[in-house]
Coordinates of C-alpha atoms and ligand atoms in Angstrom, one line a residue:
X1 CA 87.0 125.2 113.1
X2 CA 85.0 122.8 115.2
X3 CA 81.6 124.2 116.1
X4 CA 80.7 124.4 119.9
X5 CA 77.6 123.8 121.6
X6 CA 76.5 125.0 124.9
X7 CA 73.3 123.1 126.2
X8 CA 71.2 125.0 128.5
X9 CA 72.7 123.9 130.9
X10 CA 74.6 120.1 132.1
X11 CA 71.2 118.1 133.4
X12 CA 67.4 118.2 132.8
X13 CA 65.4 118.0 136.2
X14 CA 61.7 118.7 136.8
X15 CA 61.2 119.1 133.3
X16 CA 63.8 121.8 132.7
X17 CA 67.4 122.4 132.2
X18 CA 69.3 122.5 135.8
X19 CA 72.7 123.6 136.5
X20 CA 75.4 123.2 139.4
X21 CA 78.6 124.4 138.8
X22 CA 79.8 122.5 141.8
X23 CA 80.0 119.4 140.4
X24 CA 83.1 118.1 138.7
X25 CA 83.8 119.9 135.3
X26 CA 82.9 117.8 132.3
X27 CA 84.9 119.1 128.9
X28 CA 83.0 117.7 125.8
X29 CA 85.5 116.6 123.0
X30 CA 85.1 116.2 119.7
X31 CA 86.5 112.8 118.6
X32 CA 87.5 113.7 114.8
X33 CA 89.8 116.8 116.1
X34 CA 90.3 116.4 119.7
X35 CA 88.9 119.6 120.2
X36 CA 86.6 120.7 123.4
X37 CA 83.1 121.5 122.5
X38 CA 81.0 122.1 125.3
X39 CA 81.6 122.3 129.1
X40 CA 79.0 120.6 131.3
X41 CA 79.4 119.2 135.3
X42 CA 78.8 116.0 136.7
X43 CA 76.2 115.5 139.1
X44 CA 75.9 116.5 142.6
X45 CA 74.6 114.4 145.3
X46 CA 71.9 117.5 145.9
X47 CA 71.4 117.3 141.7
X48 CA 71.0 113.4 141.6
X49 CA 68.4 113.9 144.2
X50 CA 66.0 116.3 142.9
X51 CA 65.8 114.0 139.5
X52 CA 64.9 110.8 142.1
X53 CA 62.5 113.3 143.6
X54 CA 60.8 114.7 140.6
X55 CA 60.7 111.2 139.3
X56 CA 58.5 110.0 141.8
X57 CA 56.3 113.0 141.9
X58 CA 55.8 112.4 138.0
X59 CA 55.2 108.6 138.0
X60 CA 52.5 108.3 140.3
X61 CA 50.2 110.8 138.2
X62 CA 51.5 109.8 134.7
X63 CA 50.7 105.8 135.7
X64 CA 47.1 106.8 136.6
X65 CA 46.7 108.4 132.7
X66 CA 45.2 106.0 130.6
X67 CA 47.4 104.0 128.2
X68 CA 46.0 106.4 125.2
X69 CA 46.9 109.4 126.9
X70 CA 50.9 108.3 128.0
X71 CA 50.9 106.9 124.0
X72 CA 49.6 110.2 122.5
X73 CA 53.3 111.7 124.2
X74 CA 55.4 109.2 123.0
X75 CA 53.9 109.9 119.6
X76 CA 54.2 113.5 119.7
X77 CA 58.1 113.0 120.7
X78 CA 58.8 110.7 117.9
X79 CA 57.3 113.4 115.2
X80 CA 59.4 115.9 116.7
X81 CA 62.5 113.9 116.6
X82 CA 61.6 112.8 113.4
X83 CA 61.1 116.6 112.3
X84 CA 64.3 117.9 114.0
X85 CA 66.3 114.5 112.6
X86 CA 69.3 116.9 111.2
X87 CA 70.1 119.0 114.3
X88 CA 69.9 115.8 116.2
X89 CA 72.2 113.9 114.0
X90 CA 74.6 117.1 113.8
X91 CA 74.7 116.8 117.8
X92 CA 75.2 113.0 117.9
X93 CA 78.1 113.7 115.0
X94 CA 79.4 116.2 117.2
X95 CA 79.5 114.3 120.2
X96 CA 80.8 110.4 119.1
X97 CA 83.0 111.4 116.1
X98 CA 80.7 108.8 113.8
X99 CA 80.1 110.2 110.2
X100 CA 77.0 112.5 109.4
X101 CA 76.3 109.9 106.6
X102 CA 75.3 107.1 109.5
X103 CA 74.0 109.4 112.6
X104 CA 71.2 110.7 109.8
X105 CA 69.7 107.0 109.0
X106 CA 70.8 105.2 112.6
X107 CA 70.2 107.3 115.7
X108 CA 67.9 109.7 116.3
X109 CA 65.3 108.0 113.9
X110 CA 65.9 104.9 115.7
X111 CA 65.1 106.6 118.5
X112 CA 62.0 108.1 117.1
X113 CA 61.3 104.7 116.3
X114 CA 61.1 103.2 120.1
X115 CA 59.0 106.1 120.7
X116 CA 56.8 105.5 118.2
X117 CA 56.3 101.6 118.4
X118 CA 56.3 101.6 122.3
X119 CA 53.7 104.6 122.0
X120 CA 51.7 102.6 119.9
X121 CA 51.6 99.6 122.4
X122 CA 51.0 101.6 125.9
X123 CA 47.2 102.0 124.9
X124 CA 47.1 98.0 124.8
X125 CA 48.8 97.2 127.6
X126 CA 46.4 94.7 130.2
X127 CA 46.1 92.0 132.3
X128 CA 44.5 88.7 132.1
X129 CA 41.2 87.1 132.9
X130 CA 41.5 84.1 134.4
X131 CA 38.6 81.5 135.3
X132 CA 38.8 79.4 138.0
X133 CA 36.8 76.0 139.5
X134 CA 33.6 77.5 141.4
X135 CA 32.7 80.5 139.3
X136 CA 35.7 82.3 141.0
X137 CA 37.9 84.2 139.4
X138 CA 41.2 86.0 139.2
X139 CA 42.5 89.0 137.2
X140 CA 46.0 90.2 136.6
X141 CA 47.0 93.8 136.3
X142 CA 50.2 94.9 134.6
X143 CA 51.6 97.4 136.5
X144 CA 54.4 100.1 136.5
X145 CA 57.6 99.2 138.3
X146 CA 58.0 102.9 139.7
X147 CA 61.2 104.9 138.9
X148 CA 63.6 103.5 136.9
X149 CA 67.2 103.8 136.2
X150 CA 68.8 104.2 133.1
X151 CA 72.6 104.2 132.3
X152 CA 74.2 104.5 128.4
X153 CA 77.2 103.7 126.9
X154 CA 78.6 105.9 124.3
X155 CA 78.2 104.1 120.6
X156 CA 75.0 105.6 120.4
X157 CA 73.6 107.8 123.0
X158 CA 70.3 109.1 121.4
X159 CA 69.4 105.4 120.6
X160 CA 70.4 104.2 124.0
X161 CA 68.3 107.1 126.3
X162 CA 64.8 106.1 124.0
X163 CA 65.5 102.0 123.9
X164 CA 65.1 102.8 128.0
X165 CA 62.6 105.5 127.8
X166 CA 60.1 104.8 125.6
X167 CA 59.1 101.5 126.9
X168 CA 59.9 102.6 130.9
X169 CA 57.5 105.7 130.2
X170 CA 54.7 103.5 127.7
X171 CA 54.1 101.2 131.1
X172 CA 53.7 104.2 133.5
X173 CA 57.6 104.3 135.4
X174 CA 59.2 107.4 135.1
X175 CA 63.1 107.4 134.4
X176 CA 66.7 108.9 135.8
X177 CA 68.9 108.8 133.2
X178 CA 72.4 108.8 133.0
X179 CA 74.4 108.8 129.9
X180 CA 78.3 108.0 129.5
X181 CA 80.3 111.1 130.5
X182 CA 82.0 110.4 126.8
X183 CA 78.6 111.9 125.3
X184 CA 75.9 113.8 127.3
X185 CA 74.9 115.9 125.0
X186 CA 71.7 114.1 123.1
X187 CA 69.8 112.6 126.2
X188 CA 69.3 116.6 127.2
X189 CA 67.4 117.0 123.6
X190 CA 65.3 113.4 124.1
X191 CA 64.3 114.9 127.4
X192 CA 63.8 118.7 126.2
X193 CA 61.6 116.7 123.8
X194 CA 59.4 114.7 125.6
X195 CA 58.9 117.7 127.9
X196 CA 57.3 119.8 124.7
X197 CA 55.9 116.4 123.8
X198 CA 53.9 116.5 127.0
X199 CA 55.6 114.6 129.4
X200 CA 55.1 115.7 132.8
X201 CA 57.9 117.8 134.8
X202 CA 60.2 114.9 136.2
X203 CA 59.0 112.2 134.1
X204 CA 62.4 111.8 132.0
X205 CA 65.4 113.9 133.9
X206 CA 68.7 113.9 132.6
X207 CA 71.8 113.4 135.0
X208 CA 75.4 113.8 134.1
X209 CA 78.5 112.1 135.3
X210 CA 80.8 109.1 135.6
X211 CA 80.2 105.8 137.1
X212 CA 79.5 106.9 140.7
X213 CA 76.7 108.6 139.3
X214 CA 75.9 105.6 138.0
X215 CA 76.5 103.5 140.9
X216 CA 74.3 106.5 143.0
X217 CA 71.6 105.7 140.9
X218 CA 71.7 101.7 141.0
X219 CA 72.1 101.7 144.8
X220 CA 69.2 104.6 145.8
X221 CA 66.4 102.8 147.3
X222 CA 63.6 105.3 145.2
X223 CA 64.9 103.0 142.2
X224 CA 63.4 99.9 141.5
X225 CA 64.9 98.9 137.9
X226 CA 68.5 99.7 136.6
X227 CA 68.9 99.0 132.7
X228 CA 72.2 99.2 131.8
X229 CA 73.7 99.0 128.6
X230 CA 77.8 98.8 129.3
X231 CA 80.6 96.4 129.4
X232 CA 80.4 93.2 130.7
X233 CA 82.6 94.3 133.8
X234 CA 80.8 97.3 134.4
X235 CA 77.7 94.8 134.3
X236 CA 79.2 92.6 136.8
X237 CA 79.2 96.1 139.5
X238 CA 76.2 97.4 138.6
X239 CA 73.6 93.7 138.9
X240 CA 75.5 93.2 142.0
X241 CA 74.8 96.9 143.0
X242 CA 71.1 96.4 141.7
X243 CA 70.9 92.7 143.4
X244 CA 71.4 94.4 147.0
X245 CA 68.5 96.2 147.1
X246 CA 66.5 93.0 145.1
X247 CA 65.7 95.4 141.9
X248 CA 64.7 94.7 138.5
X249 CA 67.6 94.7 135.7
X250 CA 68.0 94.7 132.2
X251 CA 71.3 94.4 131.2
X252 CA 73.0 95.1 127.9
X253 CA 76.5 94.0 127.3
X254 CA 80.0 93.3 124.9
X255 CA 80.1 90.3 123.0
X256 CA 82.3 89.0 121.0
X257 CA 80.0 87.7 118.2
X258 CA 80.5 85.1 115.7
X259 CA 79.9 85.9 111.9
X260 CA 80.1 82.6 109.7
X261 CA 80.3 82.5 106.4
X262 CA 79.8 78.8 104.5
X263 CA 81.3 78.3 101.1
X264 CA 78.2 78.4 99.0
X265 CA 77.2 82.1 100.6
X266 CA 76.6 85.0 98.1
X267 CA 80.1 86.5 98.8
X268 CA 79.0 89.9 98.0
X269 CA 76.8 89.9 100.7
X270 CA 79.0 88.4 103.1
X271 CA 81.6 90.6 102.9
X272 CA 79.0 93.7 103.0
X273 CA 77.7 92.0 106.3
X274 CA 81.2 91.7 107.5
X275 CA 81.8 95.5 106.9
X276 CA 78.8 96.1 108.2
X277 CA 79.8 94.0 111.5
X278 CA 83.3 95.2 111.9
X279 CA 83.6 98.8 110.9
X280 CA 80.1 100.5 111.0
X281 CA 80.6 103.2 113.6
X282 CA 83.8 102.3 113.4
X283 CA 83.3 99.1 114.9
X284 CA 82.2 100.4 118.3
X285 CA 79.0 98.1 118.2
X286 CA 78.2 95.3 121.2
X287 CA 76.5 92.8 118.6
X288 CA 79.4 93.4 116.4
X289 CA 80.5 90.0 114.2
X290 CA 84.3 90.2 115.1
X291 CA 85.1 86.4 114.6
X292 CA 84.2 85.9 111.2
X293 CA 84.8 82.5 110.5
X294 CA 85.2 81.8 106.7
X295 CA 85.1 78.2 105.0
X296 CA 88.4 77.4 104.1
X297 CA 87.4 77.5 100.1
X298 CA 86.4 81.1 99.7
X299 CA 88.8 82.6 102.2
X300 CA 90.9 83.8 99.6
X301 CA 88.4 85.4 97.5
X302 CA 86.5 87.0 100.8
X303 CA 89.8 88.7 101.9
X304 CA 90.2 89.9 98.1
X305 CA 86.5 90.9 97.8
X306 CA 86.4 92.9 101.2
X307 CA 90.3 94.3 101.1
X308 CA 89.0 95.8 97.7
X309 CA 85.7 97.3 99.5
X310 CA 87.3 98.7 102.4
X311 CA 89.0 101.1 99.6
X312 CA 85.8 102.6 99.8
X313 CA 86.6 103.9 103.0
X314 CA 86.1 107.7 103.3
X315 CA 87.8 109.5 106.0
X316 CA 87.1 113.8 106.8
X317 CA 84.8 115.9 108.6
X318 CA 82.3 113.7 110.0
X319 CA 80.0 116.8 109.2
X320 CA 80.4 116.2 105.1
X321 CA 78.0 113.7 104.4
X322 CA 80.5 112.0 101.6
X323 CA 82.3 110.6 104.4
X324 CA 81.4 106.9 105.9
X325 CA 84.0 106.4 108.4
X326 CA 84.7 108.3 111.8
X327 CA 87.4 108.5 114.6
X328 CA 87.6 106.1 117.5
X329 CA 85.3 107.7 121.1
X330 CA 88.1 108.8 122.7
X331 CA 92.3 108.9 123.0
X332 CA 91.4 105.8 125.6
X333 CA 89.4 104.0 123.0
X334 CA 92.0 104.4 120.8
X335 CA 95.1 103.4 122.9
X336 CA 93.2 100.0 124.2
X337 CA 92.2 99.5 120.6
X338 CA 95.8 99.9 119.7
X339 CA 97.0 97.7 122.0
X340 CA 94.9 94.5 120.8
X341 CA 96.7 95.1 117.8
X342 CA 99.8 94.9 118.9
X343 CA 99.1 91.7 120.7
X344 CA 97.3 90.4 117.7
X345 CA 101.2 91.1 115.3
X346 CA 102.9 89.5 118.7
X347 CA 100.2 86.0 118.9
X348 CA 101.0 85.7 115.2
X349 CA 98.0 86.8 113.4
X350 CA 98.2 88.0 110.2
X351 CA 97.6 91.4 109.5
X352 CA 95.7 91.9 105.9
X353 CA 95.1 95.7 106.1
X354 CA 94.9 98.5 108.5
X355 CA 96.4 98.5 111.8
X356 CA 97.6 102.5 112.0
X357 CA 96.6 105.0 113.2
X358 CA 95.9 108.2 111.0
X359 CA 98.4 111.0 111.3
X360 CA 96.2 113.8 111.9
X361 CA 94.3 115.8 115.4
X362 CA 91.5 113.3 116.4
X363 CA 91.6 109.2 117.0
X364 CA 91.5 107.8 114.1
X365 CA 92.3 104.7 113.2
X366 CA 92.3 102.5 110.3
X367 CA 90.0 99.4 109.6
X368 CA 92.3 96.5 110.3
X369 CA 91.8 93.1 109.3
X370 CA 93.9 90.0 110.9
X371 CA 93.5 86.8 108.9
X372 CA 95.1 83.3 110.5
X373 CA 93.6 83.8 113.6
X374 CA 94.0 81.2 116.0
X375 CA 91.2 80.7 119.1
X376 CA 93.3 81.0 121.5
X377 CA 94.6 84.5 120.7
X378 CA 93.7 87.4 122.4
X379 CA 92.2 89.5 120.0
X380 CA 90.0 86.2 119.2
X381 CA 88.5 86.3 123.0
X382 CA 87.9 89.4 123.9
X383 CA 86.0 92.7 123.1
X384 CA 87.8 95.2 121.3
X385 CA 85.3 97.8 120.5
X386 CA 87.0 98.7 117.8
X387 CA 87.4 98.5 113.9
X388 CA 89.2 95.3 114.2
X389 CA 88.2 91.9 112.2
X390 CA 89.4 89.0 113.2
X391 CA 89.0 86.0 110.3
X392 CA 89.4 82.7 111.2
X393 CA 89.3 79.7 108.8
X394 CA 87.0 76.3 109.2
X395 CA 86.3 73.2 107.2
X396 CA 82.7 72.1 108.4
X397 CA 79.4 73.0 110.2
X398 CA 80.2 70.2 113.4
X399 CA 83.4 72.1 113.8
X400 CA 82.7 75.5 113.5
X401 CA 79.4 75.8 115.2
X402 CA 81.6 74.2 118.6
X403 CA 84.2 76.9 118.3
X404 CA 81.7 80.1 117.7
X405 CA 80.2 78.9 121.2
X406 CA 83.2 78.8 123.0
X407 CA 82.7 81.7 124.3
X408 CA 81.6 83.4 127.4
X409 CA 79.5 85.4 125.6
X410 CA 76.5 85.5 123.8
X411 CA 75.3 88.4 122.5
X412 CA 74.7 87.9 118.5
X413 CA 75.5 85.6 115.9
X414 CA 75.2 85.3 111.8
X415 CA 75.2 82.7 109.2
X416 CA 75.6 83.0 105.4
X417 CA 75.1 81.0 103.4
X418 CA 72.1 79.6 100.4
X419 CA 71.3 76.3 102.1
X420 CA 68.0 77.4 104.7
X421 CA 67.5 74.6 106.3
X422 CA 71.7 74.8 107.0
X423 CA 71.2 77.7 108.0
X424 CA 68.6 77.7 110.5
X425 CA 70.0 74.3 111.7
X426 CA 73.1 76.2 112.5
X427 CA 71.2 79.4 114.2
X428 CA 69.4 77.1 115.9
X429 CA 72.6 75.3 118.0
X430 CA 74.0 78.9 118.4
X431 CA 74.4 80.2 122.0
X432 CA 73.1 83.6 121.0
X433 CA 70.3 86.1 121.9
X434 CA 70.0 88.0 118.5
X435 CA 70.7 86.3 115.0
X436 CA 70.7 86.9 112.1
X437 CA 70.5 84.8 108.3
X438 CA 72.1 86.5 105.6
X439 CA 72.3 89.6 107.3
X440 CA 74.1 91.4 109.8
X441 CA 73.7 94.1 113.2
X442 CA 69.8 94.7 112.1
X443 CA 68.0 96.1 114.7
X444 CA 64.7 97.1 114.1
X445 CA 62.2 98.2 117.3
X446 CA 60.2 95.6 116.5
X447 CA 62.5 92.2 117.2
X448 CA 63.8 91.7 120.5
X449 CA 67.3 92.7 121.5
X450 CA 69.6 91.2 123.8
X451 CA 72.0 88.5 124.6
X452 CA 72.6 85.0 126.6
X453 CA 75.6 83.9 128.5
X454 CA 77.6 86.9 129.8
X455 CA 76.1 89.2 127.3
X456 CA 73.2 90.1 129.1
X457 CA 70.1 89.9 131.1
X458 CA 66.5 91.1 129.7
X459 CA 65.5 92.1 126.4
X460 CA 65.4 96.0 124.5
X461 CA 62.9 96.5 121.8
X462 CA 59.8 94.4 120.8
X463 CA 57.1 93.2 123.0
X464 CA 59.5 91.1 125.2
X465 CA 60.9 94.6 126.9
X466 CA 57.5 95.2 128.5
X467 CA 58.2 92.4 130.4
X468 CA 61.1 93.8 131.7
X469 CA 59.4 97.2 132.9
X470 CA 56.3 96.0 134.1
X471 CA 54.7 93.5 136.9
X472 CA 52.0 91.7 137.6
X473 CA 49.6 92.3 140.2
X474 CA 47.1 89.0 140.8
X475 CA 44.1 89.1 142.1
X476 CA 41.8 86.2 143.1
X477 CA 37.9 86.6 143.4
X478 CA 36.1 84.4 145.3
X479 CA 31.9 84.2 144.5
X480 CA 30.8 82.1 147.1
X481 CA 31.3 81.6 150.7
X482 CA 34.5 81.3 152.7
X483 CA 34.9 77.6 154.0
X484 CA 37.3 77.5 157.3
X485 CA 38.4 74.8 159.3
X486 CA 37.6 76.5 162.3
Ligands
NDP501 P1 81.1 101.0 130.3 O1 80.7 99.7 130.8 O2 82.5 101.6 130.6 O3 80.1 102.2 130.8 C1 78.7 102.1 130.6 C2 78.0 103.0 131.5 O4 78.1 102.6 132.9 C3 78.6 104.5 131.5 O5 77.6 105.4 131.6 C4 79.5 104.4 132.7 O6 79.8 105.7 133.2 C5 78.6 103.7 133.7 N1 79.3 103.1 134.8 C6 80.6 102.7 134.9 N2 80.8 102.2 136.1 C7 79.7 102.2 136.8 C8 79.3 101.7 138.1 N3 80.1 101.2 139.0 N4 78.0 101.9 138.5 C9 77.1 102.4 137.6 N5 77.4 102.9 136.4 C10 78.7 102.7 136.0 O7 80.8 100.9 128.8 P2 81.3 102.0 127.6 O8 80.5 103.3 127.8 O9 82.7 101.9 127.5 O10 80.6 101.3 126.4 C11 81.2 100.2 125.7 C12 80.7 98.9 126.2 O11 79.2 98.9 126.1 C13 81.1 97.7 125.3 O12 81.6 96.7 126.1 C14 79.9 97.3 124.6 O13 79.9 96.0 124.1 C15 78.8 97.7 125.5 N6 77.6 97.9 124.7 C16 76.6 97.0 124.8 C17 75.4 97.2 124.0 C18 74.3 96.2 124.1 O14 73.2 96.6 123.9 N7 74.5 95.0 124.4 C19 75.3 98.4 123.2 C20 76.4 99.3 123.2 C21 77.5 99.1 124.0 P3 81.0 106.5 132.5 O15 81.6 105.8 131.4 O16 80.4 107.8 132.2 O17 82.1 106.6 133.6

């Protein structure tokens, strides 16, 4: 019997729950069994105003608290997070279908984590003294962008909402945000929390509902930054939405990453990073490694190594923590997943393992590996979001590092291999945003996150993202006289 959960109510407004049963009715389903487990409603013009409202009531007082002070609530947040990690994880299980076993160790402490680390950095945040000929002098001041938008995907909804948040609310902006309609249940807990952190009424506000929502948001004129993690098409709308009224953007999108594994790499590794790139979260990751090119010598012995791994796989209640692999989102998921399948039997790939779907309530499917893979095949060019691997064969560095850029995205990249200098040689000519050297789909606060190309515009996480939700004032001070032509 799947449990249910009924949040207070569908949004989070003004620092509390708010309801309007006139929006659009919002059924919750549980991915492993299909089931319905909470009811909420999509946002009403009336609803996606008082968050814009409340927002801008909030921002202008929490912007004139010292650094310190907005830190000290991002703290607090993260220990509660951290404190309440299980029911958080059991939600975000609930919600996305993805095993106990990962949501315990991936989401909600990750989100704690942005908290934490951006908390840490808002006391620090300054400008610049700058002399200047004359004994003048200028001064920058970093300063809030206002209200910001933010707008989630549904791999990993906790995650998503704090990546925004934390460093939004560490440089003084306060933040609409609106999570996929797949899973709206965890951005009401982050925003419960930073409410009982401290956070002033409006400062975070939860809004439910599908892309008009979304498209509301991007379009309002009391926004001045959209961050978007999404599709690359849903990108596409929502910059071109964002560019009309000239805002600020971050934009987080697919890829379709190369992974490439060179014949002296530890294989063991390889094939864990490939797992780890292709069917974590059951391959619903952007920076996912999906075209894992392999050196023609240790194909065989890769395909053996990870076909005997992938036995490992444990299917169930994504509740039992023994089990390390969940459902697909969502019947859509599924069916487009499905369907690169197909196309990948009918282009004459060769399919290694997997490929069905499980015969039980839910969508799951099973890891599928296609070896042969030509370039030009479908399944070799586009996003799947899916646990599908695609392996292609190569015979040197020249060659491979050409085909793993042609792409038109650019979101991550990995190498394996024992040679360094290859190795960073090989990072270096790749047209990437986030890399990795004998790992894979790391993502700690601290680095930057992000991608080139048509993966993406901006950078999540590290010191880069304050960047992207701050601007600088400058200010020039002149000592002496004024001298005027006339
Ligand atoms: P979508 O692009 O379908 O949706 C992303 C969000 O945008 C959802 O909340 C969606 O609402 C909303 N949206 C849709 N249309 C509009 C619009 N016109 N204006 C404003 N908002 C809109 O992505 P998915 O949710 O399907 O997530 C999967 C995609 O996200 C994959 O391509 C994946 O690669 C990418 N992704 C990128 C990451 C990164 O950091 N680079 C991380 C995770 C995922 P709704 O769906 O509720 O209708």
């Amino acid at each position: 019997m799947t449990k249910t959960i009924q949040p207070a109510a569908s949004h989070h407004v003004g620092g509390a729950p708010l309801e309007d049963t006139a929006g659009a009715e919002m059924p919750v389903i549980h991915p492993a069994d299909g089931r319905v487990i909470a009811t909420l409603h999509a946002a009403t013009p009336a609803v996606i105003d008082r968050a814009l409202e409340s927002a801008r009531a909030a921002q202008a007082d929490w912007a004139a608290r010292s650094g310190t002070e907005r830190g000290r609530v991002l703290r607090r947040a993260a220990d509660i997070m951290r404190d309440r990690n299980r029911a958080l994880s059991e939600i975000e299980t609930l919600d996305t279908g993805k095993p106990l076993q990962e949501t315990l160790v991936a989401d909600a402490t990750s989100g704690a984590d942005a908290l934490e680390y951006f908390g840490g950095l808002a006391a620090s945040l300054a400008g610049q003294h700058i002399p200047l000929g004359g004994g003048d002098w200028a001064y920058t001041v970093r300063e809030p962008l206002g209200v910001c938008a933010g707008i989630g995907a549904w791999n990993y909804p906790t995650q998503i909402a704090c990546w925004k948040a934390a460093p939004a609310l560490a440089c003084g902006n306060a933040m609409v945000f609106k999570p996929s309609e797949e899973t709206p249940l965890s951005a009401l807990e982050v925003a419960a929390i930073l409410t009982e952190a401290g956070a002033p009424p409006g400062l975070f506000n939860v809004v439910q509902g599908a892309g008009e929502v979304g498209h509301a948001l991007a379009t309002d004129p009391r926004v001045a930054k959209v961050s978007l993690t999404g599709s690359v098409p849903t990108g596409r709308k929502v910059y071109a939405a964002a560019a009309e009224g000239l805002k600020h953007v971050t934009m987080e999108l697919g890829g379709k990453s190369p992974l490439i594994v060179f014949d002296d790499a530890e294989i063991e590794d390889a094939v864990g990073g490939a797992i780890l790139g292709n069917f974590y979260s059951t391959g619903q990751i952007c920076s996912n490694g999906t075209r894992v090119f392999l050196h023609r010598a240790i194909r065989d012995r890769f395909l053996e190594r990870l076909c005997a791994r992938l036995e490992g796989v444990r299917t169930g209640d994504p509740l039992d923590e023994s089990v390390n692999y969940g459902p697909m989102i969502s019947a859509r998921q599924l069916e487009i997943v499905q369907g690169y399948i197909a196309k990948g039997l009918e282009e004459g790939a060769r399919l290694v393992t997997g490929g069905r779907r499980l015969q039980r309530e839910g969508f799951w499917l099973e890891p599928t590996v296609f070896a042969d893979v030509a370039d030009d095949m479908t399944i070799a060019r586009e996003e799947i979001f899916g646990p599908v691997m695609s392996v292609l064969d190569f015979d040197d560095e020249e060659e491979v590092v050409a085909r793993a850029n042609a792409t038109a995205y650019g979101l991550s990249a990995g190498v394996f291999t024992r040679d360094m200098t290859r190795a960073h040689r090989v990072i270096g000519r790749l047209e990437a945003g986030t890399c990795y050297v004998n790992s894979y789909n790391d993502a700690p606060v601290e680095m930057p996150f992000g991608g080139v190309k048509a993966s993406g515009v901006g950078r999540e996480n590290g010191t880069a993202a304050i960047e992207h939700y701050s601007q600088l004032k400058s200010v020039y001070v002149r000592m002496g006289r004024v001298e005027a032509p006339y």
